[in-house]
Coordinates of C-alpha atoms and ligand atoms in Angstrom, one line a residue:
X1 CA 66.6 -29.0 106.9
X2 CA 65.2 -32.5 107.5
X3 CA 67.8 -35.5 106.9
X4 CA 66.1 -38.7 106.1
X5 CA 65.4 -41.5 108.5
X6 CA 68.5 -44.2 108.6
X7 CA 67.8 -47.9 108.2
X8 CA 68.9 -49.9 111.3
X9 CA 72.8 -51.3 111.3
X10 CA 73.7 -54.8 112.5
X11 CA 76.0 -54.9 115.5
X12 CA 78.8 -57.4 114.4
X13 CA 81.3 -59.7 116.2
X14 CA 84.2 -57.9 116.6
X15 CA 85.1 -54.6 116.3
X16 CA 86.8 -53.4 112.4
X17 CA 89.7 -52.1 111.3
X18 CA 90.6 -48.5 111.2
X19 CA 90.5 -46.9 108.1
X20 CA 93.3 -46.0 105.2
X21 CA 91.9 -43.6 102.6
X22 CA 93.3 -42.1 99.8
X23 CA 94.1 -38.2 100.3
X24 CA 94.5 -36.2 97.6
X25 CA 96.2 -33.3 99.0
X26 CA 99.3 -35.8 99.8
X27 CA 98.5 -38.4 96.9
X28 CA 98.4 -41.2 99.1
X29 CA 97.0 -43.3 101.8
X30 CA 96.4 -42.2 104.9
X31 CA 95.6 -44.2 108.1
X32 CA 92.9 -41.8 110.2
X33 CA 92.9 -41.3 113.7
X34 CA 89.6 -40.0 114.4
X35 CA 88.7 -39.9 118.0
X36 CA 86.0 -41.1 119.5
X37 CA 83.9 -39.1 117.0
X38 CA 84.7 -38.9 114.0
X39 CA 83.9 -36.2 111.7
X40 CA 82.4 -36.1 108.1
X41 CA 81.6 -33.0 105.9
X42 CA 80.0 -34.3 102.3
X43 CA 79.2 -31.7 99.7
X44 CA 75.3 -32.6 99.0
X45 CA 73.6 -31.9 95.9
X46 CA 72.6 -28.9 94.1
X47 CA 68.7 -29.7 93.7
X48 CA 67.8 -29.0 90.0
X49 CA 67.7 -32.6 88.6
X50 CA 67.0 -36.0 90.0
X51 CA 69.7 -38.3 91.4
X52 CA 72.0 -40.1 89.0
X53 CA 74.0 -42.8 89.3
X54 CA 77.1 -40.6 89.4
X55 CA 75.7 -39.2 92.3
X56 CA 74.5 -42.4 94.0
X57 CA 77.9 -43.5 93.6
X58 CA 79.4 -40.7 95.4
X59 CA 76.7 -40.8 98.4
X60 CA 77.7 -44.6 98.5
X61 CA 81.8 -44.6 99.0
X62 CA 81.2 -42.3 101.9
X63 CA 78.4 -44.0 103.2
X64 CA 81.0 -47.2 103.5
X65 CA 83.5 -44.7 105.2
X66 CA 80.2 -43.9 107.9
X67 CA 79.7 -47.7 107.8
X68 CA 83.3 -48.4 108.6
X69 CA 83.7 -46.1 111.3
X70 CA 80.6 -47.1 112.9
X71 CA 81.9 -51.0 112.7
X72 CA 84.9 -49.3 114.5
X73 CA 82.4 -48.3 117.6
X74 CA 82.8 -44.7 117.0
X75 CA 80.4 -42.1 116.8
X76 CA 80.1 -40.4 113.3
X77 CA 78.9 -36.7 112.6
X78 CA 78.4 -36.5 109.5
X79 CA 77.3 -33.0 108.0
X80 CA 76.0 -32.5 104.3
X81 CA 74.5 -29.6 102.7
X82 CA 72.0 -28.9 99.8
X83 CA 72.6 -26.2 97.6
X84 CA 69.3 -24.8 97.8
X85 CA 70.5 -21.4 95.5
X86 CA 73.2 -21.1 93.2
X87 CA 73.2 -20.2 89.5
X88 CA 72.7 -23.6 87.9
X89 CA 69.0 -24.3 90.0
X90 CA 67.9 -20.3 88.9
X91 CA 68.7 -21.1 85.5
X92 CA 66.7 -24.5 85.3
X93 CA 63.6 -22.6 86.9
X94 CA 63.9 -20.0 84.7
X95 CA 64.1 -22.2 81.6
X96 CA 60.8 -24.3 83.4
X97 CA 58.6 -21.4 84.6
X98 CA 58.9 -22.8 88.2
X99 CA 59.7 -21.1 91.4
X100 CA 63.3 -22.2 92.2
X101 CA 62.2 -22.8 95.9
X102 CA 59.9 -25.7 94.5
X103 CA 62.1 -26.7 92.0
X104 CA 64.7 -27.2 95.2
X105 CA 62.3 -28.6 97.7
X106 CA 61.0 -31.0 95.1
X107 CA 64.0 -32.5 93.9
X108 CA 65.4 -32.5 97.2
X109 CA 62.6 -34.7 98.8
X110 CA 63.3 -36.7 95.8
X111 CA 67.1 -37.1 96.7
X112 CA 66.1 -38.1 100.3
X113 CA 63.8 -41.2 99.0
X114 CA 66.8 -42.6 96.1
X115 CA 69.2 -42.1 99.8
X116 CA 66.2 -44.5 101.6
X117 CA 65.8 -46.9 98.7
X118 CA 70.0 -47.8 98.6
X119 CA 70.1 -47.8 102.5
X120 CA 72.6 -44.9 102.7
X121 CA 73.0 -43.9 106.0
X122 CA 71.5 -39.8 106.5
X123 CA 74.1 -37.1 108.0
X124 CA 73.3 -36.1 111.4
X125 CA 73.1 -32.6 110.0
X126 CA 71.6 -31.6 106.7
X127 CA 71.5 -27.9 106.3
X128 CA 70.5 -26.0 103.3
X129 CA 73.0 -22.6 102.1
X130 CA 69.5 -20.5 102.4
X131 CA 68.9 -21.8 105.8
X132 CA 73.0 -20.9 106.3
X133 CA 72.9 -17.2 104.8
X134 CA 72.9 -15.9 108.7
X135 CA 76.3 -17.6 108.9
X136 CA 77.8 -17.3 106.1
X137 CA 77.1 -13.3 106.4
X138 CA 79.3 -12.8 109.4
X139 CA 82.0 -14.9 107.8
X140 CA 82.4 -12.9 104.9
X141 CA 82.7 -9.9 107.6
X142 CA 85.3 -11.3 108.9
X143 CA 87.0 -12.3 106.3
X144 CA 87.1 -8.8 105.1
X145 CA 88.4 -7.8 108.4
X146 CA 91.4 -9.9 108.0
X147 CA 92.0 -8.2 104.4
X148 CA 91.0 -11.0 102.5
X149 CA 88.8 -9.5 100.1
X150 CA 87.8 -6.8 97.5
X151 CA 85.2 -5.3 96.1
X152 CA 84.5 -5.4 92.6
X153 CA 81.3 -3.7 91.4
X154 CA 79.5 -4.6 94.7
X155 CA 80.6 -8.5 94.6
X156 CA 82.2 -9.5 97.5
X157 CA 85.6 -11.8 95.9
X158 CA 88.2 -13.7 98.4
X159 CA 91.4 -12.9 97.7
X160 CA 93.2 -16.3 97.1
X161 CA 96.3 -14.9 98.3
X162 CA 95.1 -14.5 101.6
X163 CA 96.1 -18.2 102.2
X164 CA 99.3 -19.0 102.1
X165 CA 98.4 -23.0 101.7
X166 CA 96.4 -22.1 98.4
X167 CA 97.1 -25.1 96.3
X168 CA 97.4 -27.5 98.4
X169 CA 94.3 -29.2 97.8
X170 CA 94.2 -30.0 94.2
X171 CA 97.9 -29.5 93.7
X172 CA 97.5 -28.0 90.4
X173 CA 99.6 -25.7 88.2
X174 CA 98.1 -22.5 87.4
X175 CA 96.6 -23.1 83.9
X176 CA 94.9 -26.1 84.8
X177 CA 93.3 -24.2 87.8
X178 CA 92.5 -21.3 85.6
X179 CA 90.8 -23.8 83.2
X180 CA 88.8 -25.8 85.5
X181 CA 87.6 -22.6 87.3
X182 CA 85.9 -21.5 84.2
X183 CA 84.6 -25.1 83.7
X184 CA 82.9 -25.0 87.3
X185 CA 81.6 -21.7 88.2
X186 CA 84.4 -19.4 88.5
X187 CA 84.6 -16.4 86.2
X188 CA 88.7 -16.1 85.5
X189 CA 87.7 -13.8 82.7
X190 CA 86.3 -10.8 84.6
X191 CA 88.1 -7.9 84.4
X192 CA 89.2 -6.1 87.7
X193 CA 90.0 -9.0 89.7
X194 CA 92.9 -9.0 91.6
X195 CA 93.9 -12.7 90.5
X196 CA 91.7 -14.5 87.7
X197 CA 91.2 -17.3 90.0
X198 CA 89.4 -15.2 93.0
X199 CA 86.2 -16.8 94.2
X200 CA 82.9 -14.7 94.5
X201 CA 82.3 -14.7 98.3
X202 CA 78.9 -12.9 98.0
X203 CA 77.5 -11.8 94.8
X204 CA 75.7 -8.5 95.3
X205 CA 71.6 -8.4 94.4
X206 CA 70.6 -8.7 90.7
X207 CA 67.7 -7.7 88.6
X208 CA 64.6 -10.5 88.8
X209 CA 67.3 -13.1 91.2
X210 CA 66.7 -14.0 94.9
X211 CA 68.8 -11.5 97.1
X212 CA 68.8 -11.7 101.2
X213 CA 69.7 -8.5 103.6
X214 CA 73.5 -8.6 103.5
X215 CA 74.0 -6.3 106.4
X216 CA 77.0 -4.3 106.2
X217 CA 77.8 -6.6 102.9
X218 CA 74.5 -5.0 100.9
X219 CA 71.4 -7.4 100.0
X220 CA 72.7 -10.3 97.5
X221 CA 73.4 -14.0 97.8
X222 CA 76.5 -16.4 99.2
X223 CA 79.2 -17.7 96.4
X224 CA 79.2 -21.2 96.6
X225 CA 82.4 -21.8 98.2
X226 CA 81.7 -20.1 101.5
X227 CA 78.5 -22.0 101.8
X228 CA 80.0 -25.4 102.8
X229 CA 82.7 -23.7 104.7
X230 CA 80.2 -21.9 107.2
X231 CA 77.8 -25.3 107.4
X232 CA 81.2 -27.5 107.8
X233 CA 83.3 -24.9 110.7
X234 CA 80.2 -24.2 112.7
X235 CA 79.6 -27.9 112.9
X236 CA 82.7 -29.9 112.5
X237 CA 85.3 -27.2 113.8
X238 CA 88.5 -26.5 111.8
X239 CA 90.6 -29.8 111.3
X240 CA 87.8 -32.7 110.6
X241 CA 88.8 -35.8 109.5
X242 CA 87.2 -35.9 105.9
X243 CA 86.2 -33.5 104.0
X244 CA 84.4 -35.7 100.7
X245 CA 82.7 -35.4 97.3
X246 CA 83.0 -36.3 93.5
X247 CA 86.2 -35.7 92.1
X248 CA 85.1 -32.6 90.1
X249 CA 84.9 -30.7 93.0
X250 CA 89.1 -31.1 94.0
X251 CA 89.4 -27.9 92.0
X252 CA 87.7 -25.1 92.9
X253 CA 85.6 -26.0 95.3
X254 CA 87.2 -27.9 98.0
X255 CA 90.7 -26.1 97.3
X256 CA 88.4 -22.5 97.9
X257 CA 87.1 -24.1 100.9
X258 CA 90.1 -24.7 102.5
X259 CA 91.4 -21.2 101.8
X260 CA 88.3 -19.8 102.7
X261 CA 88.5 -21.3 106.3
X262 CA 92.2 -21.3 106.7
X263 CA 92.4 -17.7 106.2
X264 CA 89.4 -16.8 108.5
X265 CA 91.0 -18.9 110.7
X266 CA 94.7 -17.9 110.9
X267 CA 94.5 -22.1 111.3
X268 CA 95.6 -25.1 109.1
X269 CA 94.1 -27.5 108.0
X270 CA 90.5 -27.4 107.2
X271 CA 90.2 -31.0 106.9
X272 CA 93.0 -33.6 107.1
X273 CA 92.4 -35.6 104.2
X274 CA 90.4 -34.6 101.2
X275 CA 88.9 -38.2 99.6
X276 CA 87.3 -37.8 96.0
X277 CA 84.8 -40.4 94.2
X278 CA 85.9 -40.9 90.5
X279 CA 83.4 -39.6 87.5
X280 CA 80.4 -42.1 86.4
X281 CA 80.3 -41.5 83.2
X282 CA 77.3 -42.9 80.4
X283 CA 78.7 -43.6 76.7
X284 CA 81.8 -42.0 77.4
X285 CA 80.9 -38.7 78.8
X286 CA 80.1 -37.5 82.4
X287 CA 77.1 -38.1 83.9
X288 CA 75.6 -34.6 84.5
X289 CA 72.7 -32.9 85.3
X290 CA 73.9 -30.0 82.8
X291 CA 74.7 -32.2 79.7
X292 CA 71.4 -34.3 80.5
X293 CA 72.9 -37.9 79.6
X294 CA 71.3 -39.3 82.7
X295 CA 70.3 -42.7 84.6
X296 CA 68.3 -41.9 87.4
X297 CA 68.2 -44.1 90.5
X298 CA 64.6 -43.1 90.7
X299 CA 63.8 -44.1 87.3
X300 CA 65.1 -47.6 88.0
X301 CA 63.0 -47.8 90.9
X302 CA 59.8 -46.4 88.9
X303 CA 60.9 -49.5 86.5
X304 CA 61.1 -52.1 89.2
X305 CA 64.6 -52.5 89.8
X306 CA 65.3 -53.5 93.4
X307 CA 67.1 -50.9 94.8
X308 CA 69.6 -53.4 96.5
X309 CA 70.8 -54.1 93.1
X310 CA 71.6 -50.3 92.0
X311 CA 73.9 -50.5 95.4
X312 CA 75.3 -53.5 93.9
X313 CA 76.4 -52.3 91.1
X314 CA 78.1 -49.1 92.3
X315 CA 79.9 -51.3 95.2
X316 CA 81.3 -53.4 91.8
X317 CA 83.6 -50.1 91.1
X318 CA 86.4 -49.2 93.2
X319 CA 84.8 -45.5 94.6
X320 CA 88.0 -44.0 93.1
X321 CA 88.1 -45.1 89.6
X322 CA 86.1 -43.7 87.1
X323 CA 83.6 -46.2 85.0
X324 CA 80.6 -45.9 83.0
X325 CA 77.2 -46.9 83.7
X326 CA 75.6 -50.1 81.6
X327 CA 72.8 -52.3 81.3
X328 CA 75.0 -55.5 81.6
X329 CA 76.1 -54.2 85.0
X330 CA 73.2 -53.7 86.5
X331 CA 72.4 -57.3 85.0
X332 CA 75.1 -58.6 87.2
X333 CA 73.9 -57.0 90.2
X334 CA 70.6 -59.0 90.0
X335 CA 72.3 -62.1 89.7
X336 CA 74.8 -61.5 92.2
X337 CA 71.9 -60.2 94.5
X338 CA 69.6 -63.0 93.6
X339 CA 72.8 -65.9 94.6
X340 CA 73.3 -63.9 97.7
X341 CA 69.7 -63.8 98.8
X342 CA 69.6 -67.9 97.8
X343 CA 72.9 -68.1 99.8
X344 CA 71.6 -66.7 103.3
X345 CA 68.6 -68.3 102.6
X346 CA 69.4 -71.1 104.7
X347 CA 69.6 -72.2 108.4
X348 CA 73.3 -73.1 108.3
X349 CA 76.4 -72.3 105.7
X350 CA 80.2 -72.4 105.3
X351 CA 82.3 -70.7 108.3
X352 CA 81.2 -66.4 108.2
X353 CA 83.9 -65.3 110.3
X354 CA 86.2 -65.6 107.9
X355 CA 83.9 -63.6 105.4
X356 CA 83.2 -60.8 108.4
X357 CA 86.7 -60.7 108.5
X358 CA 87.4 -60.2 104.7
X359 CA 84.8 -57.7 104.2
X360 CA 86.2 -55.5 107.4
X361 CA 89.9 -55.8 105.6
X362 CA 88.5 -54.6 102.1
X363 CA 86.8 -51.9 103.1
X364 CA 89.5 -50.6 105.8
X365 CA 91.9 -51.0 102.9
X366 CA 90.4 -47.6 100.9
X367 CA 86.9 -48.8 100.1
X368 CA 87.6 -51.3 98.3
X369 CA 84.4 -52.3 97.9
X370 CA 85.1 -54.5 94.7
X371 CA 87.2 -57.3 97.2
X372 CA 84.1 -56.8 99.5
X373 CA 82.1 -58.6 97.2
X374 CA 84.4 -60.9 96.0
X375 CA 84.6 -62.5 99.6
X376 CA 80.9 -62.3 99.5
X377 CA 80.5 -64.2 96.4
X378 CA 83.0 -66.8 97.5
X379 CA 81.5 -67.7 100.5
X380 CA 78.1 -67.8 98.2
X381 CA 79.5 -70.4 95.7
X382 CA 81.0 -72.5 98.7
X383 CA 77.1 -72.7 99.7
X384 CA 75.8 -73.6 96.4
X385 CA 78.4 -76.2 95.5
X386 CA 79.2 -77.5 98.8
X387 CA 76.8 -75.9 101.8
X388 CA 78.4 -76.0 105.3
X389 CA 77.2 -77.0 109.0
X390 CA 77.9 -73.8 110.6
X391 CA 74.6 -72.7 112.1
X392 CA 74.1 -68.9 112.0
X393 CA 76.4 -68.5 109.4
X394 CA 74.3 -67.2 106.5
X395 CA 72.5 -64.7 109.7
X396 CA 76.0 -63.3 110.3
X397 CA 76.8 -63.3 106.8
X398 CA 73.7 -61.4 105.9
X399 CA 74.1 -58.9 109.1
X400 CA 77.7 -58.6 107.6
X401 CA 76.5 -57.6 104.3
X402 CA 73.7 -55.2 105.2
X403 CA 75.9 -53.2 108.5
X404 CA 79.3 -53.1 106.1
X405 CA 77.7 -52.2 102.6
X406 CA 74.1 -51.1 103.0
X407 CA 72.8 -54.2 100.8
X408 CA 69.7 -55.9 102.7
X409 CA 69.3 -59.6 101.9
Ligands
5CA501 N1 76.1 -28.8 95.5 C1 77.4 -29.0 95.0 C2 78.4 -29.4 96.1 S1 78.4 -28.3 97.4 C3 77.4 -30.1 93.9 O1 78.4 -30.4 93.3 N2 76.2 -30.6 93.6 S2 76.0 -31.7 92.5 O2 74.5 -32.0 92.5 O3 76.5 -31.3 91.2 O4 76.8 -33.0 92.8 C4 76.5 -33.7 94.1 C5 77.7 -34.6 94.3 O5 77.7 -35.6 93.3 C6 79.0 -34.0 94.3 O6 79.9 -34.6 95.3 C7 79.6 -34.3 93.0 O7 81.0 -34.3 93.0 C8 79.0 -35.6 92.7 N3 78.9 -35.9 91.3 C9 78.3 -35.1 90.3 N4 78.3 -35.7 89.1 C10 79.0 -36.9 89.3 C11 79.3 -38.0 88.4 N5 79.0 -38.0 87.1 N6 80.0 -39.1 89.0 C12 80.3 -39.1 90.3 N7 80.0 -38.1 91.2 C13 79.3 -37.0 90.7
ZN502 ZN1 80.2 -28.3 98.8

């Protein structure tokens, strides 16, 4: 699948910081060690809806970690998928009277213009699951090869037994994870399964649904968890240094995942650190496609809102906390935008190392995003009150702001 084109980056003085994240399979922060090229797996979206600002705030905290690790002088490959068929995009054509490949195609193009508009930087790979079913077959093989999974009425399950690190993820006791598994897409209810929390691996061909040539698996379709575990291993290799998302996919998605590999594998870990973006929420619920209480980053733009001031707003949260979407913030990104652009606006300003230097210690700090811009604005009310003589300085300040947190002044 076709990524999107990536605005240009600054090249700064200096070199940042390496980067401490929070992982949640040890509940702490972890400094990374990446290599000269470091690697990224992002779980894109599942194309039924337009991008909302839960989303866009998701895409943005690991678009800083790409940013940091760039500002580092590393390579980044970063890998993201599209869930292109699943049961939530068959249900919403259904409902419409629309063929779910348009429905996909559609709302995907319309996710790659909201990713252009807030300057997030595109994955080197984007890969759909339907383009991935050639794959993700031959994994399921072999995963039944190892004794991994059963059979249950021609569904293909994974045997969560079959990895002895199950858990490890999410770290969470068994009724929680039987809970949330119902939530998300699991079925703990079905009768026959060997543990209620089994994943579906490849569900087998049904009446009036999309259904591929399964080989030795019989025709049907990939479960969802073995899609991002085929596009992440055959690209990243086992081990990668983040493997990223919303926090609602901890448990089951990224803990099946890692089982999923680990057990094909004989190898741990999937990834080394699992990082999670906390829930945007609107009125007090989660922002979701399914409950339909949405603000849609390309709604604002249809309205005229710069997009450089929806990127604004999300930076104001810390990626990890969740918060809920207002007017009055996005309010305060205009301002704040608007005394930025006045700020840079000039030929010289107040000292910017000092700001480079504040903004690379934030963000190496867990994404804290939030001090970012408080460094930002000081250096923009020592302009406005006092100015400075430092020529360049509002240049490096501005290269600064757009190479570090995707905001163009
Ligand atoms: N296609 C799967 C991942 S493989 C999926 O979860 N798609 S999604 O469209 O539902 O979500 C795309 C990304 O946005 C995921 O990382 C998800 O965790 C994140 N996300 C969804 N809703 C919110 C929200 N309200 N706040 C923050 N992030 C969210
Ligand atoms: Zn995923």
């Amino acid at each position: 699948m076709r990524a999107w084109p990536a605005s240009e980056v600054p090249a700064l003085p200096g070199k940042g910081r390496d980067l401490r994240i929070f992982d949640t399979s040890t509940q702490g922060l972890v400094t990374l060690d990446p290599g000269s090229v470091a690697r990224l797996y992002v779980c894109g979206i599942t194309p039924y809806d337009a991008t909302h600002m839960g989303h866009a705030a998701t895409y943005n905290a690991f678009d800083l970690v790409q940013r940091v690790w760039l500002d580092t002088q590393r390579q980044v490959h970063y890998v993201q998928n599209v869930t292109d068929v699943d049961d939530p995009l068959l249900e919403r054509a259904k409902r419409d009277g629309e063929r779910w490949e348009d429905l996909a195609e559609r709302e995907t193009a319309l996710f790659r213009e909201d990713m252009i508009a807030l300057r997030m930087l595109p994955p080197r790979e984007y890969v759909g699951a339907v383009e991935a079913i050639p794959e993700i077959i031959p994994m399921v093989e072999r995963l039944r090869e190892v004794g991994a999974t059963y059979e249950l009425d021609g569904d293909i399950y994974f045997s969560v037994a079959a990895d002895p690190h199950f858990g490890e993820v999410s770290g969470l006791d068994t009724a929680t994870m039987r809970a949330l598994s119902a939530e998300r897409g699991g079925d703990p209810e079905r009768p026959g399964k060997k543990n209620p929390l089994d994943p579906l691996l490849w569900v087998a061909a049904r009446e009036g649904e999309p259904h591929w040539d399964g080989g030795s698996l019989g025709p049907g379709r990939p479960g969802w968890h073995i899609e991002c575990v085929a596009i992440a291993v055959n690209r990243l290799g086992m081990g990668f240094d983040i493997q990223g998302g919303g926090s609602d996919l901890a448990f089951p998605h990224h803990e099946m995942g890692a089982s999923h590999a680990q057990a094909l594998h004989g190898e741990y870990p999937f990834a080394r650190t699992y990082v999670h973006a906390g829930m945007v929420g609107l009125d007090g619920e989660k922002m979701s496609k399914s409950q339909g209480n949405l603000v849609l980053v390309s709604q604002l733009r249809r309205d005229g809102v710069d997009p450089a001031a929806i990127r604004l707003a999300l930076l104001a949260h810390h990626y990890r906390t969740d918060w809920d979407w207002t007017d009055a913030l996005l309010d305060e990104a205009v301002t704040r935008l608007a005394r930025w652009r006045a700020a840079v606006s000039r030929p010289d300003g107040p000292p910017a190392q000092p700001v480079v230097d504040a903004v690379r210690e934030a963000l190496a700090h867990d994404l804290d995003s939030p001090a970012a811009l408080v460094a930002v604005d000081a250096w923009a009310t020592e302009q406005a009150e006092r100015g400075g003589d430092d020529e360049g300085a509002p240049g490096v300040v501005s290269r600064t702001v757009d190479a570090l947190l995707g905001v163009a002044l």
